[in-house]
XYZ file of C-alpha atoms in Angstrom:
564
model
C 44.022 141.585 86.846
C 45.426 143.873 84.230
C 43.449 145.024 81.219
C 44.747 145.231 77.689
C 44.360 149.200 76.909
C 45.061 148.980 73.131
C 41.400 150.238 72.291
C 38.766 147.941 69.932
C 40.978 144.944 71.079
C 39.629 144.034 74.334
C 36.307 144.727 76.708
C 36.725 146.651 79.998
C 35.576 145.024 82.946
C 34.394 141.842 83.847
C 34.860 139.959 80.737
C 37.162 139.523 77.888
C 36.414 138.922 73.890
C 36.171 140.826 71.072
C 34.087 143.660 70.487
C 33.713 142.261 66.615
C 34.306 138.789 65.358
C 37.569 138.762 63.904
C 37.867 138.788 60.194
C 35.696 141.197 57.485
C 33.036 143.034 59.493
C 29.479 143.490 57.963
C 28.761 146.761 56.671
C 25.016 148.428 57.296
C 25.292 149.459 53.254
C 26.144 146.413 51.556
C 23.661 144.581 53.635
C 21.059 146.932 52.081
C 22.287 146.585 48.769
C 22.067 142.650 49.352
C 18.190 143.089 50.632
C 17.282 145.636 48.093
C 18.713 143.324 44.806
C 17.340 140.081 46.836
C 13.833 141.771 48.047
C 13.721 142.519 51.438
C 10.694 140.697 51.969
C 11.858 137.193 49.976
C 12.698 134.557 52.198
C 16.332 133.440 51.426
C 16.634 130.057 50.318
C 19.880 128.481 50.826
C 19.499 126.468 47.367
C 19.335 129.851 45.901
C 22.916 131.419 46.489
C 24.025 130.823 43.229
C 21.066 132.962 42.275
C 21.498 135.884 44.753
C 24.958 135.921 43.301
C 23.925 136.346 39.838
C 21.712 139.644 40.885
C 24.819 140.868 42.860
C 27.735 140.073 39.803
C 24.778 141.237 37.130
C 23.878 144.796 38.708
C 27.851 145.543 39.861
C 29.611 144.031 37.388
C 31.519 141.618 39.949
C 31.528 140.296 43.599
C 32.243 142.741 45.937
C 33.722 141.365 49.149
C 31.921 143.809 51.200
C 28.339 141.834 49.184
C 29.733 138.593 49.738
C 29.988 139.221 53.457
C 26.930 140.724 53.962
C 25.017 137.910 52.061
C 26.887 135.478 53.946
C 24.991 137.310 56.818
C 21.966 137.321 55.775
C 21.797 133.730 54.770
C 23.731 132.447 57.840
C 26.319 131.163 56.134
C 29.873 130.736 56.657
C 31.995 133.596 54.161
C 33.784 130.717 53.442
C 31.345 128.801 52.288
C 29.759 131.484 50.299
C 33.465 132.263 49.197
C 34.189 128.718 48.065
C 30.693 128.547 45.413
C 31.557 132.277 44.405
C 35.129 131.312 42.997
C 34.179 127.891 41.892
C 32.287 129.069 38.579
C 34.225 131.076 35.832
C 31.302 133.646 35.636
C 31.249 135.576 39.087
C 34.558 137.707 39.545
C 35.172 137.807 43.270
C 36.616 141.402 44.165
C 38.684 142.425 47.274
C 38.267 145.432 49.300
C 42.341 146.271 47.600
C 41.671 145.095 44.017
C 40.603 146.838 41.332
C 37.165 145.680 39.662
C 36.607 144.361 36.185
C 36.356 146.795 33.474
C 32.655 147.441 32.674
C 33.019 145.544 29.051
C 34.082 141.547 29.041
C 34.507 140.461 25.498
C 35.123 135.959 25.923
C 36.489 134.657 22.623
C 35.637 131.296 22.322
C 39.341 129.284 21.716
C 37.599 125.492 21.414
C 38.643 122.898 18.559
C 36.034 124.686 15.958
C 36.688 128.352 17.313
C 40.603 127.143 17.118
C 40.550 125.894 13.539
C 38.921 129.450 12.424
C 40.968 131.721 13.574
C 40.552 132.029 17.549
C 43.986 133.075 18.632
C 44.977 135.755 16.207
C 41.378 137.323 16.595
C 41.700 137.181 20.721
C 45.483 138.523 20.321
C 43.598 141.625 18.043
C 41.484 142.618 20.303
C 43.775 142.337 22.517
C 46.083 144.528 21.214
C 43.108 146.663 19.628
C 41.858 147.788 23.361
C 42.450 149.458 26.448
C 42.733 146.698 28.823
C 41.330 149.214 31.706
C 38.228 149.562 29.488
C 37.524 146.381 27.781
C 38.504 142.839 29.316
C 39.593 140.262 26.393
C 39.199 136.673 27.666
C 39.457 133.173 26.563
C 36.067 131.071 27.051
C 35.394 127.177 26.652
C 32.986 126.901 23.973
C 29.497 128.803 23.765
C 27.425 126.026 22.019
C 28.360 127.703 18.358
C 30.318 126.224 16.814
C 28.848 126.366 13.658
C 29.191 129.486 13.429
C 33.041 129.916 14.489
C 34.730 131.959 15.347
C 32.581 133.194 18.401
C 32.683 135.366 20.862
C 30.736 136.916 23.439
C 30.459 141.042 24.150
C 28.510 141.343 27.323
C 25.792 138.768 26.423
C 25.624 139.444 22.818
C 27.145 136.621 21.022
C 28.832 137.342 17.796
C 29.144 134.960 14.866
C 31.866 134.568 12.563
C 33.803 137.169 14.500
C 36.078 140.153 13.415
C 37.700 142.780 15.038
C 35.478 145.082 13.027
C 32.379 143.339 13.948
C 33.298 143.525 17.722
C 34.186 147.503 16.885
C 30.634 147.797 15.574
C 28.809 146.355 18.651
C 30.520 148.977 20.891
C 29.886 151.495 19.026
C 26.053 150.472 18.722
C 25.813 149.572 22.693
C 25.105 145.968 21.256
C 25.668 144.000 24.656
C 22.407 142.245 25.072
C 21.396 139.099 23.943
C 19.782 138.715 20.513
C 16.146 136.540 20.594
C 15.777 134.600 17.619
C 12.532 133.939 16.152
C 11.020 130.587 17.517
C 7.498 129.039 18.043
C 6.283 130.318 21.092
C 3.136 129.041 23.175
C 0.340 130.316 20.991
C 1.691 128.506 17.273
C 2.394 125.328 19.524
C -0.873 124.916 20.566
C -2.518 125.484 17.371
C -0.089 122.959 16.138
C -2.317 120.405 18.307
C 0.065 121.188 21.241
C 0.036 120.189 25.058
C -2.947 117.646 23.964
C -0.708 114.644 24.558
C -0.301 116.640 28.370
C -4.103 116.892 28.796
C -4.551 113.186 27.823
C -1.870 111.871 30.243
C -2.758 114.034 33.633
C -5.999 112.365 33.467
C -5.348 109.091 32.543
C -5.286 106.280 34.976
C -2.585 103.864 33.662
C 0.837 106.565 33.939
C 2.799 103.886 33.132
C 1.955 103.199 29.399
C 3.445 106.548 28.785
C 6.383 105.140 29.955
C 6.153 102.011 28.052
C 5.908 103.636 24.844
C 8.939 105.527 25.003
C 10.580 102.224 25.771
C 9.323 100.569 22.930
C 10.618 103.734 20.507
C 14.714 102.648 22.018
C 14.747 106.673 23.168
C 18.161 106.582 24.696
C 19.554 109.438 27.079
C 21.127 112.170 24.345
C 22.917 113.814 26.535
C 25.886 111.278 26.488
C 25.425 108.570 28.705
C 22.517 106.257 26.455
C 20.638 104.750 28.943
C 17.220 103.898 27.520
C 15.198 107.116 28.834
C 11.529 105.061 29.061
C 13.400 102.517 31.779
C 14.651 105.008 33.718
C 11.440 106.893 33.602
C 9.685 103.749 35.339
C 12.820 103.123 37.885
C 12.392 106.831 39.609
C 8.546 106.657 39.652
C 8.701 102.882 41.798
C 10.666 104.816 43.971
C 9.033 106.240 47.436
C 8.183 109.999 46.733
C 8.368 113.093 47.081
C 10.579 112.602 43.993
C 12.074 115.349 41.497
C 12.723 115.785 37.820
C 15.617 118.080 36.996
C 16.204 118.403 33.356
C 20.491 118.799 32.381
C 20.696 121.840 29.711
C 24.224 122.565 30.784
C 25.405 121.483 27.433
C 28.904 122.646 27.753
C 31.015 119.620 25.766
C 32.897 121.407 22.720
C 31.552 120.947 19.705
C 27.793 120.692 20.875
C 25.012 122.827 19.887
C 22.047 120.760 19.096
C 19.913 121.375 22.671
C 20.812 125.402 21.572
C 18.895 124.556 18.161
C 15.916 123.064 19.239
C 15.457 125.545 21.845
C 15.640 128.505 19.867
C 12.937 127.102 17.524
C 10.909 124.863 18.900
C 11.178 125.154 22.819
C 7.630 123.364 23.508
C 8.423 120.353 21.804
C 10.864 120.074 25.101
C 8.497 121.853 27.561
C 5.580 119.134 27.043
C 8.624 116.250 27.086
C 9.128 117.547 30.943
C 6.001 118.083 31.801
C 4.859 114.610 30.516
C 7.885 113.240 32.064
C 6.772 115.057 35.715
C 3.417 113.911 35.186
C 4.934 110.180 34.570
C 6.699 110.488 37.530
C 4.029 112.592 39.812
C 7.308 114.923 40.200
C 6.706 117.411 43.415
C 8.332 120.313 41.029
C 10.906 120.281 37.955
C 14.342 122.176 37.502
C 15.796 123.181 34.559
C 19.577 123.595 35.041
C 20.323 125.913 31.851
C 23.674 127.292 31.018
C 25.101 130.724 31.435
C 26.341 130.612 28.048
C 22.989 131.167 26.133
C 21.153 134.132 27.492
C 18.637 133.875 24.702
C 17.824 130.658 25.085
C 17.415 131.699 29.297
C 14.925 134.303 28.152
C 12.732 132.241 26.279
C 12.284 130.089 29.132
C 12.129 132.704 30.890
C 9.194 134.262 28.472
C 7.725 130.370 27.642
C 7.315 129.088 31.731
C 5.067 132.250 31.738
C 3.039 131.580 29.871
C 2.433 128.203 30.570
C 1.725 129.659 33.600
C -1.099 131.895 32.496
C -2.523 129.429 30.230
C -3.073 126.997 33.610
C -0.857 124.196 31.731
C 1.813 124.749 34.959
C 1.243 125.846 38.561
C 3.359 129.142 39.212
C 6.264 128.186 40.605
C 6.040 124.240 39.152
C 8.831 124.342 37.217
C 12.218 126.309 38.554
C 14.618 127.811 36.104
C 18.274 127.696 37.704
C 20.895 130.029 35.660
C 24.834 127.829 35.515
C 27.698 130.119 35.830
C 30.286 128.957 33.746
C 31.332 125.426 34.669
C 31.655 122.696 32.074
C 31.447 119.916 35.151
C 27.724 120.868 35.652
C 27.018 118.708 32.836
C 28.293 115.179 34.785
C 24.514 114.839 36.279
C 25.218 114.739 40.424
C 27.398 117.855 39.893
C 24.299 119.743 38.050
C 22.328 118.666 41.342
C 24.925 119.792 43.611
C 24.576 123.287 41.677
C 20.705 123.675 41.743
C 21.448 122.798 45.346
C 23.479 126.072 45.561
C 26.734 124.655 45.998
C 29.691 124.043 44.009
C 29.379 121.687 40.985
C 31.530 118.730 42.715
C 30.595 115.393 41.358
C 29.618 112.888 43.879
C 30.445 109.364 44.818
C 28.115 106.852 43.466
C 26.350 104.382 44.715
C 23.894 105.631 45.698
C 22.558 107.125 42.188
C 20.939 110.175 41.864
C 17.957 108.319 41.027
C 17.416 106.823 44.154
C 19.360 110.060 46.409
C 19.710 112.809 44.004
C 18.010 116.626 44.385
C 17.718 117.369 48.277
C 18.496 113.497 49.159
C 15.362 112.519 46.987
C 14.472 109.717 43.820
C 15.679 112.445 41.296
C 15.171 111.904 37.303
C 17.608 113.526 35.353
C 17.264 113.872 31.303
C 18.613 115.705 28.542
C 16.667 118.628 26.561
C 16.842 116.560 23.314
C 15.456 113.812 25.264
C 12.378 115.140 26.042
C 12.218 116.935 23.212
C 11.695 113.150 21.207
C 9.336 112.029 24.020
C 7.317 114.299 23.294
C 7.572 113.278 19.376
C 7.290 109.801 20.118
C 4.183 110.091 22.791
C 2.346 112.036 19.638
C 3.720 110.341 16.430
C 3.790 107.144 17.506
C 7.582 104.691 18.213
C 7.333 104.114 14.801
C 8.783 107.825 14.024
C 12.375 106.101 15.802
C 12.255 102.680 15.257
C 10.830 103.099 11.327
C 14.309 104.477 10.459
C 17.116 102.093 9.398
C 20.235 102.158 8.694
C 23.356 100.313 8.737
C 21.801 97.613 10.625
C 20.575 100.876 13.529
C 17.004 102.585 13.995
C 16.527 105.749 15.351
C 17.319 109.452 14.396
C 20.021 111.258 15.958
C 21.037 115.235 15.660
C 24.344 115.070 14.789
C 26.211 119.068 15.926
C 29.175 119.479 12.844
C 31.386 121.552 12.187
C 35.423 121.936 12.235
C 35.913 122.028 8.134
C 32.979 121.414 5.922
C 30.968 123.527 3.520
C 27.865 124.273 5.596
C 28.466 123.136 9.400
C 24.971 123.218 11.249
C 22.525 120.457 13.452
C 21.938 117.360 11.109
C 19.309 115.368 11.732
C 20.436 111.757 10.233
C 19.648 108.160 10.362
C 21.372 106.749 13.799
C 23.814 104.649 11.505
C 25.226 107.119 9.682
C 28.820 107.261 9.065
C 31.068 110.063 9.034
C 31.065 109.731 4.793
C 27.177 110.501 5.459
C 27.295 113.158 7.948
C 30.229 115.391 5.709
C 27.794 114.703 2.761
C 24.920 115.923 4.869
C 26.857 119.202 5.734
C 27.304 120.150 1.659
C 31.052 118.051 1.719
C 34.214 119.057 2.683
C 35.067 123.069 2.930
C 36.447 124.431 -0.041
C 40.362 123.865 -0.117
C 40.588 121.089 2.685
C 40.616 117.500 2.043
C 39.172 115.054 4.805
C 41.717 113.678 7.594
C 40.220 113.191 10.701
C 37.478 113.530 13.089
C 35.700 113.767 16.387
C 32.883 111.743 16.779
C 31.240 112.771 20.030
C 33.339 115.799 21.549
C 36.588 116.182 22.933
C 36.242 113.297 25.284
C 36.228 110.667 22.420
C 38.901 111.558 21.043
C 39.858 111.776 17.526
C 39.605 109.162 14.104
C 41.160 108.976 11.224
C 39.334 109.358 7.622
C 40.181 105.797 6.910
C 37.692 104.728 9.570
C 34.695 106.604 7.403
C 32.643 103.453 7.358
C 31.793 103.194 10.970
C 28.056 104.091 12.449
C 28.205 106.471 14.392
C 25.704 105.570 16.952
C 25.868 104.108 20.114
C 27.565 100.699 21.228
C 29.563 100.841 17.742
C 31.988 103.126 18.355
C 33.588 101.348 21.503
C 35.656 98.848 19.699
C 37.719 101.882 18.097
C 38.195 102.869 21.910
C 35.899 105.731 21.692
C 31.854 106.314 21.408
C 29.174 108.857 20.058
C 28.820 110.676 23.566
C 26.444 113.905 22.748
C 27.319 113.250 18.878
C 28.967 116.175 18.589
C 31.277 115.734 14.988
C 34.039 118.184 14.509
C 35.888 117.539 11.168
C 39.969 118.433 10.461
C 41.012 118.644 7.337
C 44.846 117.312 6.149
C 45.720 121.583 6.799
C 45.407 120.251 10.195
C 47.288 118.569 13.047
C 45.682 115.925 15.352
C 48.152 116.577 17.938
C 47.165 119.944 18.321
C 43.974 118.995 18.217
C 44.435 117.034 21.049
C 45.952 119.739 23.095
C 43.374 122.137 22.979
C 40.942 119.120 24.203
C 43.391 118.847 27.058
C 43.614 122.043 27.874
C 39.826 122.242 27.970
C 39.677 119.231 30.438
C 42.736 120.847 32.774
C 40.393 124.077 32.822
C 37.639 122.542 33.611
C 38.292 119.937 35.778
C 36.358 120.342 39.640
C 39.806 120.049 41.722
C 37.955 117.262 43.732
C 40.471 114.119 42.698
C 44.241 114.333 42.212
C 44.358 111.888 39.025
C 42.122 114.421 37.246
C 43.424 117.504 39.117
C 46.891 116.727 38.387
C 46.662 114.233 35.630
C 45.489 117.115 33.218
C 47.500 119.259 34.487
C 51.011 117.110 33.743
C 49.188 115.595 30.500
C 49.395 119.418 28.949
C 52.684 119.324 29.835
C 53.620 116.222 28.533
C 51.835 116.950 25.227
C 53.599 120.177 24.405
C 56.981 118.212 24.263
C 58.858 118.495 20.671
C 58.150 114.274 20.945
C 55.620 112.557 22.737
C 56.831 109.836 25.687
C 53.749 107.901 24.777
C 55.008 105.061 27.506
C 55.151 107.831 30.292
C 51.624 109.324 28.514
C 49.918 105.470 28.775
C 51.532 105.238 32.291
C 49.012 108.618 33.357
C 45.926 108.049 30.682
C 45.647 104.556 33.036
C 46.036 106.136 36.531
C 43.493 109.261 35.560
C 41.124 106.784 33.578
C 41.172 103.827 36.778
C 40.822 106.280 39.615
C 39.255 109.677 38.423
C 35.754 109.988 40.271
C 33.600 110.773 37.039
C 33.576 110.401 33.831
C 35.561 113.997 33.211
C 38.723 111.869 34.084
C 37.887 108.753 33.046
C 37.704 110.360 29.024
C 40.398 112.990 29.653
C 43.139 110.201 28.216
C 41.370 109.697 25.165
C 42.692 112.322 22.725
C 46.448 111.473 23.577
C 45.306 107.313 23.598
C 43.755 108.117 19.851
C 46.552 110.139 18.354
C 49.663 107.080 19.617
C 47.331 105.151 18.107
C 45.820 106.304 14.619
C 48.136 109.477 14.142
C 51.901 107.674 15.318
C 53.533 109.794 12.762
C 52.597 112.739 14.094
C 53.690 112.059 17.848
C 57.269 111.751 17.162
C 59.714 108.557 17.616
């Protein structure tokens, strides 16, 4: 028999195979720098990758190859698999043993509708210009949840408001990377406040259910987007066969949104007795918050708050899990944010069955919204009457309306539920100085765009629907006549084509050709309808199914601006 004599190839001997699996070989140090960031006596979860590589991107500034193959190791997984969730989110840089690493400063300037309309592009082409690439990195973000205070960007994790060049220059020079905490009610004022007693009434009371009930009776919808009355689906996941779950969806990533942001930074218990009421409605076997990457202070008084909670007995250590996103605006659609805390990619999945009934590790799963529970926990204390004793324009409720785009004083609004665009501009001190009212978003990108002569509408949901659009998470940006609703349009699209999860072709590929389409000198708005109905018929969730409606409103309220 002969032997192959090219050394480290074959075995002598009896039997043939590789000394070393083929591909990238572990390596004794990364595998201790994996243990060490990890803890070398923490049992590795595999719902926790997304986690382990946070520590690894956070202490090294990226993903060393040599890290990812050693975790892969240590987790017994695949490299590809651990390859696949690394690349999948926008905030983990994935760095060959060849390439150079990131520059140790990332400044993200945030180029969405609001950030556009202030100045986004020439201040991301200054500091562009303004820096060393091989020192600082300069690059464009999907929004960061503030928007009323545009432009924004982000230097390390310190966000900066109304952003200059000069402003940036002074952060560097200060060593101002960290996130800033804002003041807020912490654990302590809450409870004086007669907090947590609404907790301590319902873990001891025998009939669960009326908690429930009441909420019903208040018309609390879902506030997240989707509407559906939160006291129903509170009752629907508790009838169903346990252990069940409650995972609460603070990846609140659609432009033009900033409300969950505002409560949390001021009054994060209100929202922290919501879930735990919730849990306790539902005899949850533990909570998850999924929060987004994009507000590290917000992550730290969580962070700081579940602490305490835990001190103070109100929460068994460990009760309630705070997962960290990385950058993916899909995390938001409700099975993808599931698929995440799962430690996966943020792929949406195929429904039936509903994550309800099969959601967070195959089991009865309630999902809701921060703002949601932060009014169940208003409602459980006030009283229904504190929703349904507000009317207008034929609607009840309250509903925290995120503007900005061009008025006077952009900012969280909390309105009547009927309030029409004429109210909410009103609200936010009336139109900017200089601009005169033209159009307007009524609940982020995916509804598209009005026009100011629809100002009498309420803005609420179920009457937005027969203007082929809806109030989704309420988010209002408002364009003046300085600006075009074509563009406007375009930078929606080019959001969606970012952010869309690869997963189905008419969203992959419909974005992708809609750009395209849209940056023509005319619009072929018959060749335009032909893709908004393939992506909006056969996209898997609802990322696709709304992508068409910024071109669909501009053919039809803006015709002048699309060309013959």
């Amino acid at each position: 028999m002969m032997v192959q004599s090219k050394a480290g190839v074959w075995k002598d001997g009896k039997g043939r195979g590789r000394r070393t699996p083929k591909g990238r070989q572990v390596m004794d140090d990364a595998l201790n720098d994996v243990r060490d960031l990890i803890g070398a006596d923490t049992p590795l979860q595999r719902d926790h990758l997304i986690e382990y590589l946070h520590l690894i991107q956070d202490r090294y500034g990226c993903l060393p190859a040599r890290h990812l193959r050693a975790l892969a190791e240590d987790m017994r997984l695949s490299q590809a698999e651990v390859y696949e969730v690394a690349t999948f989110y926008a905030h983990f840089d994935v760095v060959k043993e060849d390439e150079t690493p990131p520059p140790d400063l990332t400044i993200r300037v945030c180029d969405s509708l609001s950030c556009e309309l202030a100045g986004a592009q020439s201040l991301m082409q200054a500091l562009k210009d303004g820096h060393d690439p091989a020192k600082v990195r300069v690059l464009r973000a999907p929004c960061m949840g503030r928007c009323d205070t545009a432009p924004v960007l982000e230097i390390g994790h310190n966000h900066i408001d109304q952003a200059t060049p000069e402003k940036v220059a002074d952060a560097i020079a200060d060593c101002a990377f960290s996130a800033r905490i804002p003041a807020y009610e912490d654990l302590a004022a809450y409870r004086l406040g007669g907090g947590y007693t609404k907790l301590a009434e319902l873990r001891v009371a025998e009939n669960k259910d009326a908690a429930a009930e009441e909420v019903l009776s208040s018309g609390l919808r879902g506030l997240g987007g989707a509407g559906f009355p939160t006291g129903r689906k509170w009752s629907i996941v508790r009838s169903l066969p346990g252990p069940r779950y409650l995972t609460v969806n603070g990846d609140e990533g659609e432009p033009g949104t900033f409300k969950d942001r505002h409560y949390l930074e001021s009054t994060p218990h209100l929202f922290l007795e919501g879930m735990l009421i919730a849990a306790t409605v539902i005899e949850a076997e533990r909570t998850y918050i999924y929060m987004r990457d994009e507000y590290p202070a917000v992550l730290e008084i969580l962070r700081r708050e579940i602490a305490a909670l835990e001190d103070a007995g109100l929460a068994e250590p460990g009760y309630i899990e705070l997962r960290r996103g990385a950058g993916a605006y899909i995390c938001g659609e409700e099975s993808a944010m599931i698929e995440s805390i799962e430690g996966k990619r943020g792929i949406p999945r195929h429904r039936p069955p509903f994550v309800a009934q099969v959601g967070l590790f195959g089991r009865p799963t309630l999902v809701n919204n921060i703002e949601t529970l932060h009014w169940a926990t208003r409602v459980l204390r006030e009283g229904a009457e504190i929703l349904t004793g507000v009317e207008h324009n034929g609607r009840s409720g309250l509903r925290s309306y995120s503007v900005s785009g061009r008025v006077a004083k952009p900012g969280v609004y909390l309105l009547p539920a009927g309030s029409t665009i004429t109210d909410i501009i009103a609200a936010a001190g009336g139109m900017a100085e200089g601009h005169a009212f033209y159009a307007y978003q009524p609940g982020g990108p995916s509804s598209g765009l009005l026009p100011a002569t629809l100002d009498d509408v309420p803005l609420d949901f179920d009457t937005l629907q027969e203007h082929g659009t809806f109030i989704g998470s309420a988010a209002v940006v408002v364009l003046s006549t300085q600006d075009s609703a074509r563009a406007a349009a375009l930078n929606m699209l080019r959001f969606f084509e970012d952010e869309s999860c690869g997963q189905c072709t008419p969203c992959r590929v419909g974005c992708e050709k809609a750009v395209k389409l849209m940056q023509a000198h005319a619009w072929d708005a018959p060749l335009l309808e032909e893709l908004c109905t393939a992506m909006a018929d056969a996209s898997i969730c609802g990322l696709g199914q709304a992508a068409p409606n910024p071109i669909r409103s501009v053919i039809k309220h803006f015709p002048d601006e699309v060309g013959p």
